[in-house]
GROMACS .gro file of N, CA and C in nm:
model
  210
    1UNK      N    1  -1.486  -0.513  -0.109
    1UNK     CA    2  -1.459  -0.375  -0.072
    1UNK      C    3  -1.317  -0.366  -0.016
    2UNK      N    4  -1.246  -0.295  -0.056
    2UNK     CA    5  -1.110  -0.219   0.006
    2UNK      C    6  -1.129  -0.109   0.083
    3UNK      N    7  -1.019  -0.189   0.191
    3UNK     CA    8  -1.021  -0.090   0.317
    3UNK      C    9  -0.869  -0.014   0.338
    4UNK      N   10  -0.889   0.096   0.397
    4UNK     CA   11  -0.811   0.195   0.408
    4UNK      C   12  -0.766   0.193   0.582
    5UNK      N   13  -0.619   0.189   0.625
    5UNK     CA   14  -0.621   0.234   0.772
    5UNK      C   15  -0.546   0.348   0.744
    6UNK      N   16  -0.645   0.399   0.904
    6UNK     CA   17  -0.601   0.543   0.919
    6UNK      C   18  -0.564   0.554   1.099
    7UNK      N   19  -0.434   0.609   1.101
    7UNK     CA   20  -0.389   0.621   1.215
    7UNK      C   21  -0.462   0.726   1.311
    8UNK      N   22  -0.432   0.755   1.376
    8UNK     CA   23  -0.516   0.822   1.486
    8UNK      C   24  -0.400   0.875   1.577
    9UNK      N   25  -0.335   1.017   1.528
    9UNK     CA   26  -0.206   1.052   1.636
    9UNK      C   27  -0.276   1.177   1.659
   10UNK      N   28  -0.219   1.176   1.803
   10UNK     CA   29  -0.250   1.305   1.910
   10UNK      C   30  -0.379   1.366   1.878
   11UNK      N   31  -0.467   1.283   1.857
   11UNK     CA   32  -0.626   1.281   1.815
   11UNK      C   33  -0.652   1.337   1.719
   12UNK      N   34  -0.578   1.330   1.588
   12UNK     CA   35  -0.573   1.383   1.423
   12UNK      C   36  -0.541   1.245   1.401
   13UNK      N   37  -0.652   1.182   1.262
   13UNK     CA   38  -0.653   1.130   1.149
   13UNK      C   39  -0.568   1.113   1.040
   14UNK      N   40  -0.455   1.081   1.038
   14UNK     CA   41  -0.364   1.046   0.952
   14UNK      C   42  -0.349   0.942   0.851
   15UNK      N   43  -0.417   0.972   0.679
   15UNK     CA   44  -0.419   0.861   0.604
   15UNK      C   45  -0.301   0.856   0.594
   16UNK      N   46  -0.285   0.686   0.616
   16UNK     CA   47  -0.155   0.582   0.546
   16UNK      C   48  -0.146   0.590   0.456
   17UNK      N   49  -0.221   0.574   0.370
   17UNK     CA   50  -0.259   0.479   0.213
   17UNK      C   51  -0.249   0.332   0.219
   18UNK      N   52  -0.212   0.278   0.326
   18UNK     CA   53  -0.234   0.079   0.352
   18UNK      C   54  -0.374   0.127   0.300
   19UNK      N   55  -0.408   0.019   0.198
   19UNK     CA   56  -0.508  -0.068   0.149
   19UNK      C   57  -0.522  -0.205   0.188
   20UNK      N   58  -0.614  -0.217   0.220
   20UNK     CA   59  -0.635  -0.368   0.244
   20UNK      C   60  -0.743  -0.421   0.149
   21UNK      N   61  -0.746  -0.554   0.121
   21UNK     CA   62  -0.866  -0.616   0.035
   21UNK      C   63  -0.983  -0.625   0.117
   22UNK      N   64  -0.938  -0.676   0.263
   22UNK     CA   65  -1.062  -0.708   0.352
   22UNK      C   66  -1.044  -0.672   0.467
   23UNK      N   67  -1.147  -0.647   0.569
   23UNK     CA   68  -1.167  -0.570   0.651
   23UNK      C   69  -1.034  -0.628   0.774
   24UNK      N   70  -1.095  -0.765   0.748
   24UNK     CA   71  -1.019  -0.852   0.875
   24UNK      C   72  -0.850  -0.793   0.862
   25UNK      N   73  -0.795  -0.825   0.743
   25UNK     CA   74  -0.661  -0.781   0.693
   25UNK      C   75  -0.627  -0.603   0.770
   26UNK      N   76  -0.709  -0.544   0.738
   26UNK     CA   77  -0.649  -0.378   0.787
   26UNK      C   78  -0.661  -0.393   0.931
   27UNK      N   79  -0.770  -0.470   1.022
   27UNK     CA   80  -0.799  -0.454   1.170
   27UNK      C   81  -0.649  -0.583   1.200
   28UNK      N   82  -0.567  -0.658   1.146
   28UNK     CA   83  -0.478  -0.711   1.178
   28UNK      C   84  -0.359  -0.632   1.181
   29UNK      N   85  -0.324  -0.519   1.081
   29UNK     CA   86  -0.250  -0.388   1.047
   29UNK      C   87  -0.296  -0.315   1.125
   30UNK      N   88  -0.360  -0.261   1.223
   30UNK     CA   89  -0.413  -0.183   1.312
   30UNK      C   90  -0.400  -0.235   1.423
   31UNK      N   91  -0.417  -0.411   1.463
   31UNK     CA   92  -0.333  -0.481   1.614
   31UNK      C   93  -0.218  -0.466   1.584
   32UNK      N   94  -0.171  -0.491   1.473
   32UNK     CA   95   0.007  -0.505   1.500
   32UNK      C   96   0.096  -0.369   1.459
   33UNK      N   97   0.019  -0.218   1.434
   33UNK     CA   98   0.032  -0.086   1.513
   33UNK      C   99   0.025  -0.123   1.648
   34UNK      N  100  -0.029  -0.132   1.719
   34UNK     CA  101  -0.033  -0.149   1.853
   34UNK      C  102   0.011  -0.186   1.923
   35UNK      N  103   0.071  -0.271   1.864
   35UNK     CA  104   0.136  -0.438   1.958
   35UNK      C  105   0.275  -0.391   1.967
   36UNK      N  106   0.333  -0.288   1.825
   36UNK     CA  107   0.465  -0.254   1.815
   36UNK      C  108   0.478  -0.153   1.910
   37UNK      N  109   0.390  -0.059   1.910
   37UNK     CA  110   0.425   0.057   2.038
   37UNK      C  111   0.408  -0.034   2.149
   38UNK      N  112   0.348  -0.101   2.211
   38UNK     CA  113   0.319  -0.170   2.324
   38UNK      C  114   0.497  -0.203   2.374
   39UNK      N  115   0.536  -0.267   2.244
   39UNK     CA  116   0.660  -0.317   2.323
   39UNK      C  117   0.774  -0.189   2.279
   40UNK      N  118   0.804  -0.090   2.219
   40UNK     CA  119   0.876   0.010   2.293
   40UNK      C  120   0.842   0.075   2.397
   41UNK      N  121   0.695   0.067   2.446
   41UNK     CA  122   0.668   0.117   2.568
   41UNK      C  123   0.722   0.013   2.726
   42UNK      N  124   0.691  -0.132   2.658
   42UNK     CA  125   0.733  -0.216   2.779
   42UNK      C  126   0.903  -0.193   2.795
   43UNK      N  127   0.952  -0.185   2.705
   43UNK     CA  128   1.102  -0.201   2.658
   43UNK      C  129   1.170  -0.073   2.768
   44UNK      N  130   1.142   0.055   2.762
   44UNK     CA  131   1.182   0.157   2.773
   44UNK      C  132   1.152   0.141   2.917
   45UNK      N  133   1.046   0.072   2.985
   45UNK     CA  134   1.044   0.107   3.136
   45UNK      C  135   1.100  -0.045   3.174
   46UNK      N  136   1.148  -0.114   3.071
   46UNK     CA  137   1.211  -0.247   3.192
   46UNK      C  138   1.402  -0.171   3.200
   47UNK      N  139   1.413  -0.088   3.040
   47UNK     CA  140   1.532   0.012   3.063
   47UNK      C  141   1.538   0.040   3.199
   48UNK      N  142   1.470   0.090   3.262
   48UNK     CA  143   1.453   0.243   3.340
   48UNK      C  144   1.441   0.380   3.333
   49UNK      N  145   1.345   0.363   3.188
   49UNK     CA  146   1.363   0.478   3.178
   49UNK      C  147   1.295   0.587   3.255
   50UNK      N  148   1.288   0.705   3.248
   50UNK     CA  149   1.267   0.827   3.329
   50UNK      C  150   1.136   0.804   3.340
   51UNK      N  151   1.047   0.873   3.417
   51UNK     CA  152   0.884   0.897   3.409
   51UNK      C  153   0.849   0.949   3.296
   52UNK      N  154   0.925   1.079   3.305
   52UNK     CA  155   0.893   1.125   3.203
   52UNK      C  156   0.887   1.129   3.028
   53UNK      N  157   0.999   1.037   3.041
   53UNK     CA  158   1.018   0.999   2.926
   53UNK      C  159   0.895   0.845   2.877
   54UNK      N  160   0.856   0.799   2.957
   54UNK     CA  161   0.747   0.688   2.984
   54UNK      C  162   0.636   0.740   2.920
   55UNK      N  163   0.598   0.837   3.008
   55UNK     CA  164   0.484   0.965   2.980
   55UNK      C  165   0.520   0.996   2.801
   56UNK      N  166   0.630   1.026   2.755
   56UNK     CA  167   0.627   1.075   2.610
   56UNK      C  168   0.552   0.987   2.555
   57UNK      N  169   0.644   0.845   2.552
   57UNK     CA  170   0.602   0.748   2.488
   57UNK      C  171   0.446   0.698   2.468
   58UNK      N  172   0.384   0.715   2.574
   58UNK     CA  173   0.242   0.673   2.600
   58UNK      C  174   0.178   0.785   2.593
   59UNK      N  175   0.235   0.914   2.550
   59UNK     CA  176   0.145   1.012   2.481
   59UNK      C  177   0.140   0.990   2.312
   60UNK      N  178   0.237   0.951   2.250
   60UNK     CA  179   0.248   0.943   2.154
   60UNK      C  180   0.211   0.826   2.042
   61UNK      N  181   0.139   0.678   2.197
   61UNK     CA  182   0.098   0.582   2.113
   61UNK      C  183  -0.016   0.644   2.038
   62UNK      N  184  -0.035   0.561   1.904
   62UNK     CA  185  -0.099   0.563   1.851
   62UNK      C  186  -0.219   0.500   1.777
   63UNK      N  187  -0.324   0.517   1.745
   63UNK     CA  188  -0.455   0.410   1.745
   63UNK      C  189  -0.530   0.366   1.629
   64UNK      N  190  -0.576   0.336   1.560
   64UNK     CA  191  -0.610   0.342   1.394
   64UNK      C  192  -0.773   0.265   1.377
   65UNK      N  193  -0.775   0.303   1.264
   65UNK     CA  194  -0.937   0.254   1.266
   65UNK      C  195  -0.942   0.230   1.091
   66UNK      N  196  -0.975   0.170   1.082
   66UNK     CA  197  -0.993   0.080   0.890
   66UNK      C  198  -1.163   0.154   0.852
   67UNK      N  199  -1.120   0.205   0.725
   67UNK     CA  200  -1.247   0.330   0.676
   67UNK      C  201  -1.260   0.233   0.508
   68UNK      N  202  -1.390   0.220   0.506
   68UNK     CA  203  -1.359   0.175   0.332
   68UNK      C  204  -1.286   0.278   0.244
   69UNK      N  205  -1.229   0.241   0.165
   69UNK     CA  206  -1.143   0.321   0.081
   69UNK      C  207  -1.230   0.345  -0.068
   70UNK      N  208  -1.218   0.436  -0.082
   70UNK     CA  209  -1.312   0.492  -0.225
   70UNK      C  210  -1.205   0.441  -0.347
   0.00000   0.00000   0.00000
């Protein structure tokens, strides 16, 4: 079965079109979404950046979930 990730921004469902062959493969494409915002988020506050601008960033991470793909 082929799997499909689908992002998850500002709590709307956004198909990619990443296909994956196997499940494990898309949930590894879905940690390393994560892992990449993680570190513009660490990045930006070892900057200094503003609160508020902190706050953007960590409104805007984003989360994904692997759907079989038809």
């Amino acid at each position: 079965m082929k799997w499909l990730l689908v992002a998850i921004v500002m709590n709307t469902p956004v198909k990619t079109d990443l296909i994956f062959n196997n499940l494990a493969d898309c949930l590894a494409a879905e940690q390393q979404m994560r892992k990449e915002w993680t570190e513009v988020y660490n990045a930006a506050k070892k900057a200094g950046a503003e609160p508020e601008r902190i706050g953007q960033i960590s409104s805007q991470m984003t989360k994904g979930t692997c759907i079989p793909a038809k």
